[in-house]
Coordinates of N, CA, C and O in Angstrom, one line a residue:
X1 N 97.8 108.8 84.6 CA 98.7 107.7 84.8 C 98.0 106.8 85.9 O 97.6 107.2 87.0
X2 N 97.9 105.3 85.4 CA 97.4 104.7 86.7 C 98.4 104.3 87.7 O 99.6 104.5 87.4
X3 N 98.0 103.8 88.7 CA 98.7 103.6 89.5 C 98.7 102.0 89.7 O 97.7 101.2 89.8
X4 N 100.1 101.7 89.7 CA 100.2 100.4 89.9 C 100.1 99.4 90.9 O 99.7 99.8 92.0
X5 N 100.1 98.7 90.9 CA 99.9 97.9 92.4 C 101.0 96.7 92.4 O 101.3 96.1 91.3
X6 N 101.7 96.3 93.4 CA 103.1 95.5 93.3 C 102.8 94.6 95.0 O 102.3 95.0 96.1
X7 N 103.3 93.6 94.7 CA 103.2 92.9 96.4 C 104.6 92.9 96.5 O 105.6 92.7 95.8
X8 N 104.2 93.5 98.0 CA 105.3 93.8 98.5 C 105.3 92.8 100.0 O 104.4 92.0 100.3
X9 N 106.6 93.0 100.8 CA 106.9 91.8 101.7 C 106.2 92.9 102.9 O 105.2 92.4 103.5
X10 N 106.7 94.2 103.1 CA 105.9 95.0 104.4 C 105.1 95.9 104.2 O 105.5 96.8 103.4
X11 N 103.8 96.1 104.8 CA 103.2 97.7 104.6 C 103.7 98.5 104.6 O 103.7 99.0 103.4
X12 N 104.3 99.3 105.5 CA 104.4 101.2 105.1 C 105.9 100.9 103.7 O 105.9 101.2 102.5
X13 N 106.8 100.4 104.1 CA 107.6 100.6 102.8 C 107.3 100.0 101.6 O 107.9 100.5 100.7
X14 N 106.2 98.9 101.1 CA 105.7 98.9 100.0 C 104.8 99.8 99.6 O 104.5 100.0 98.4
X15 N 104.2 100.3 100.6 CA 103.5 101.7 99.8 C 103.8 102.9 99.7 O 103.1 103.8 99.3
X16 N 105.2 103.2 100.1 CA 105.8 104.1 100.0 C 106.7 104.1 98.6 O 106.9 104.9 97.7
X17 N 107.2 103.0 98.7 CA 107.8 102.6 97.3 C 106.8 102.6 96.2 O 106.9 103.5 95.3
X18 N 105.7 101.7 96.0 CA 104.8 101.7 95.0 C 104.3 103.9 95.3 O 104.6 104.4 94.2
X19 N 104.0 104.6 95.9 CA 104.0 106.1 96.0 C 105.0 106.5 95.1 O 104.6 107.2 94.2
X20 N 106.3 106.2 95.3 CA 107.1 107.4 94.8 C 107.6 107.2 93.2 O 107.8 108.1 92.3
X21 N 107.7 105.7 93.1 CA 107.2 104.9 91.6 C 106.4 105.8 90.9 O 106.7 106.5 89.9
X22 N 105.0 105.5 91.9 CA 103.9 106.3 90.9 C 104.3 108.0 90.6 O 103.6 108.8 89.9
X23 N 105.5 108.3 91.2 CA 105.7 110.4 90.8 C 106.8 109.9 90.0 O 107.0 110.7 89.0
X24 N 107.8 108.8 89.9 CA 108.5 108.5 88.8 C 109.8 108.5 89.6 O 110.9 108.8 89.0
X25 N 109.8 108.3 90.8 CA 111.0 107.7 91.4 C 111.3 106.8 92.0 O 111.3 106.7 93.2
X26 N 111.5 105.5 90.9 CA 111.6 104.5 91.0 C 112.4 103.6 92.5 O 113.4 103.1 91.9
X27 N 112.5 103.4 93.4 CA 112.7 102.9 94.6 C 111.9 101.6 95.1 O 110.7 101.3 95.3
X28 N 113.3 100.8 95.2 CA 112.6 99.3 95.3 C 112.6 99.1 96.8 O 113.4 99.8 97.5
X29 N 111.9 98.3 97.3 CA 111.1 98.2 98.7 C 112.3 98.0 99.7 O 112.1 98.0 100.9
X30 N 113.5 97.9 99.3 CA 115.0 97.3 99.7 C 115.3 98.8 99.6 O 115.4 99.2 100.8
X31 N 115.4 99.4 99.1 CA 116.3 100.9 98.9 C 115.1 101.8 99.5 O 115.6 103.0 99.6
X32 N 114.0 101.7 99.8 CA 113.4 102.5 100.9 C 113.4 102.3 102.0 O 113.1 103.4 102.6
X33 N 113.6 101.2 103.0 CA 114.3 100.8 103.8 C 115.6 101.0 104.7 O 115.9 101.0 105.9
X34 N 116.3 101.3 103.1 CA 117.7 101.7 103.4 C 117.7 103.5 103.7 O 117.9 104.2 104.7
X35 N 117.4 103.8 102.7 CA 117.4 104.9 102.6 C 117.0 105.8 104.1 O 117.6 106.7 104.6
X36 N 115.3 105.1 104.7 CA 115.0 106.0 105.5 C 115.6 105.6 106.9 O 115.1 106.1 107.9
X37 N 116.6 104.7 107.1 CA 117.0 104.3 107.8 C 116.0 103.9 109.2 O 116.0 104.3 110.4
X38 N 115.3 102.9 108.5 CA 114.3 102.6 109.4 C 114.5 100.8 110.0 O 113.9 100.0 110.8
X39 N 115.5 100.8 109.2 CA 116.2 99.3 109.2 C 117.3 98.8 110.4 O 118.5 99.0 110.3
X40 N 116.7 98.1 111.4 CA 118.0 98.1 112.8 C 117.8 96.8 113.7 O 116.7 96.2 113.5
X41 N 118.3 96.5 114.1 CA 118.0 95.3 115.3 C 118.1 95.3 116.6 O 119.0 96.0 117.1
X42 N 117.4 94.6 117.5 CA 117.6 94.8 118.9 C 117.0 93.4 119.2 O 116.3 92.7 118.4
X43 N 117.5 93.1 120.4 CA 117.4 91.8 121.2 C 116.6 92.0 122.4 O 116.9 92.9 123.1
X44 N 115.7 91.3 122.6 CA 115.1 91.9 124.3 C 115.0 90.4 124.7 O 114.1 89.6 124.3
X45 N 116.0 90.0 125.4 CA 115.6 88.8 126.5 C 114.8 88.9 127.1 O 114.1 87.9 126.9
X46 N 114.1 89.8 128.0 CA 113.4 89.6 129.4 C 112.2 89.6 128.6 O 111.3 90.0 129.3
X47 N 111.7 89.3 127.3 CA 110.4 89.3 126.5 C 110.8 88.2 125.6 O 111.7 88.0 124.8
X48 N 109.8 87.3 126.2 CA 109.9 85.8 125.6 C 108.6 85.4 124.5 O 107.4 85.6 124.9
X49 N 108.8 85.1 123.5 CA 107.9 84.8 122.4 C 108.4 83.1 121.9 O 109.5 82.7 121.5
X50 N 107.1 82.3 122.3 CA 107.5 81.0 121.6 C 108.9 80.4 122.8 O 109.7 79.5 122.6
X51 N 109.0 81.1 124.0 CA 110.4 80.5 124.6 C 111.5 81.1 124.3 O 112.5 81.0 125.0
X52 N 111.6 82.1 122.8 CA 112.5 82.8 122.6 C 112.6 84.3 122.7 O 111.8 85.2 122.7
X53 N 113.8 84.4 122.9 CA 113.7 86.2 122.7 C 113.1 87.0 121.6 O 113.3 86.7 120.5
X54 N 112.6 87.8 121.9 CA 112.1 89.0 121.4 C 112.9 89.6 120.5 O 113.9 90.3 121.0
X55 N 112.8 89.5 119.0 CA 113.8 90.2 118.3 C 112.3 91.2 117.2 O 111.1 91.1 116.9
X56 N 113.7 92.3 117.0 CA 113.0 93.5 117.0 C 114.2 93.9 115.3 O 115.4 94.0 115.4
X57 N 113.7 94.0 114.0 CA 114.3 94.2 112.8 C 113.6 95.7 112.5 O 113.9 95.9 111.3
X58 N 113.0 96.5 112.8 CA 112.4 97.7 111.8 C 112.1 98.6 113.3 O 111.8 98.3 114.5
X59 N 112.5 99.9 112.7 CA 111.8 100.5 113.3 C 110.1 101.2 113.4 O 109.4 101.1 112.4
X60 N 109.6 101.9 114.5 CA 107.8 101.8 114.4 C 107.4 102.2 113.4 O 108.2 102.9 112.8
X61 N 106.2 102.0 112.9 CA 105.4 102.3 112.2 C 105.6 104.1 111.9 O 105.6 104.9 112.9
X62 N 105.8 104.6 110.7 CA 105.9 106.0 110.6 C 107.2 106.4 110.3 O 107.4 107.3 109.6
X63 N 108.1 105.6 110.8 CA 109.3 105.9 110.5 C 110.6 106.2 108.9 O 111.7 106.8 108.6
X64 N 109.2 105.4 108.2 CA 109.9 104.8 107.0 C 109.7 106.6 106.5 O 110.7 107.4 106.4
X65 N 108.5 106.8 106.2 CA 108.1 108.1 105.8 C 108.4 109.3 106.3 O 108.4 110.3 105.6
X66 N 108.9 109.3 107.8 CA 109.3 110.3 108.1 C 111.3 110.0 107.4 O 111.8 110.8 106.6
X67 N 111.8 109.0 107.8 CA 113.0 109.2 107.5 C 113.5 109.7 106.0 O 114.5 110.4 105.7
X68 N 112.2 108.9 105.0 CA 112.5 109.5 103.7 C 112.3 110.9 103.5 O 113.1 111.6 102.9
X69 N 111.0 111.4 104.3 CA 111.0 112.8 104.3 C 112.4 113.6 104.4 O 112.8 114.4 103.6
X70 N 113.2 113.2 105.8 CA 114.1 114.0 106.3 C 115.1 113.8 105.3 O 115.7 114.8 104.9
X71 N 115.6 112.4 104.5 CA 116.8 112.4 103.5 C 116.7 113.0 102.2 O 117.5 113.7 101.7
X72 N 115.7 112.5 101.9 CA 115.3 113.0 100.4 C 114.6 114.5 99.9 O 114.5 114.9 98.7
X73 N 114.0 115.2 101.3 CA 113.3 116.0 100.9 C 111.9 116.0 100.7 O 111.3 117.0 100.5
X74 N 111.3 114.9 100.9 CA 110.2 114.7 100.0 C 109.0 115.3 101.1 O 109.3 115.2 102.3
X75 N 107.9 115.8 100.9 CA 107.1 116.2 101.7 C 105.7 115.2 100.9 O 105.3 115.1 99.7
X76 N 105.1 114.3 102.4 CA 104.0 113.2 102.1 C 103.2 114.1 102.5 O 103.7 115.0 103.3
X77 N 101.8 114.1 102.1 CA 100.4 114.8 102.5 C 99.6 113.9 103.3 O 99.6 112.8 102.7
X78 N 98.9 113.8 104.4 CA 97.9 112.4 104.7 C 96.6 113.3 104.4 O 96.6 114.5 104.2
X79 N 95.5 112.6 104.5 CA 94.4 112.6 104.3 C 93.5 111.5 105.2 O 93.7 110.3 105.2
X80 N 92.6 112.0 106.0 CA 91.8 110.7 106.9 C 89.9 110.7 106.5 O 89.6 111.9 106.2
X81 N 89.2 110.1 106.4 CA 88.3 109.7 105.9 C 87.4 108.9 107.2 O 87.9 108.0 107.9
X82 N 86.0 109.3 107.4 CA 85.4 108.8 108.7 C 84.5 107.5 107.5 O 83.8 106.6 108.2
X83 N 84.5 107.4 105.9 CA 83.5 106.6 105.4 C 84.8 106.0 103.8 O 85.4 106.7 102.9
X84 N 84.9 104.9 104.0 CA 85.5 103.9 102.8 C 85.1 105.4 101.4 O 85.8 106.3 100.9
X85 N 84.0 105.1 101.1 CA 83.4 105.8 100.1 C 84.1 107.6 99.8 O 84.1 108.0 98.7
X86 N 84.4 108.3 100.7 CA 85.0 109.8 101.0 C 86.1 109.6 100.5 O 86.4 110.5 99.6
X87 N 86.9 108.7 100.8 CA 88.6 108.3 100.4 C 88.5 107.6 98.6 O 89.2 108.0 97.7
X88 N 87.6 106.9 98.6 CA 87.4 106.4 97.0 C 87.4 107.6 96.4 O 88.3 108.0 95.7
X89 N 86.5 108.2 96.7 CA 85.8 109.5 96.0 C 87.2 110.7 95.8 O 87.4 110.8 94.6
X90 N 87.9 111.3 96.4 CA 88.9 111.4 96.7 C 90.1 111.3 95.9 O 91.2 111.6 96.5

């Protein structure tokens, strides 16, 4: 089966979504979000961007994956690579 490729609006939840697509559990980039409850807001005045406050919509990086892990069950594998070429190969 190949794997698809879809643009998505954020990294880790469009590739988590396009991931679980490809095992055949279809999840749109909106319902992985929701799901791993990685989706929240916070306000930081005393951090000014542009003159404005610091607004904060997602939680960090990792989150998305761990949270799906913990709801759904699902167990992700990683894999790290010191050369582009090891990971192609792969």
């Amino acid at each position: 089966m190949n794997f698809e490729h879809r643009q998505t609006a954020h990294c880790e939840s469009g590739a988590v979504a396009a991931l679980l697509r490809h095992q055949q559990l279809p999840l749109s980039e909106p319902m992985v979000f929701g799901l791993s409850g990685a989706l929240t807001y916070a306000c930081i005045p005393l951090i000014k961007v542009g003159g404005m406050p610091l607004l904060a919509y997602r939680m960090p990086p990792g989150s998305i994956v761990r949270g799906l892990s913990k709801r759904l069950g699902i167990r992700f594998t990683f894999q790290r690579f010191r050369r582009p070429e090891q990971g192609l190969q792969a």
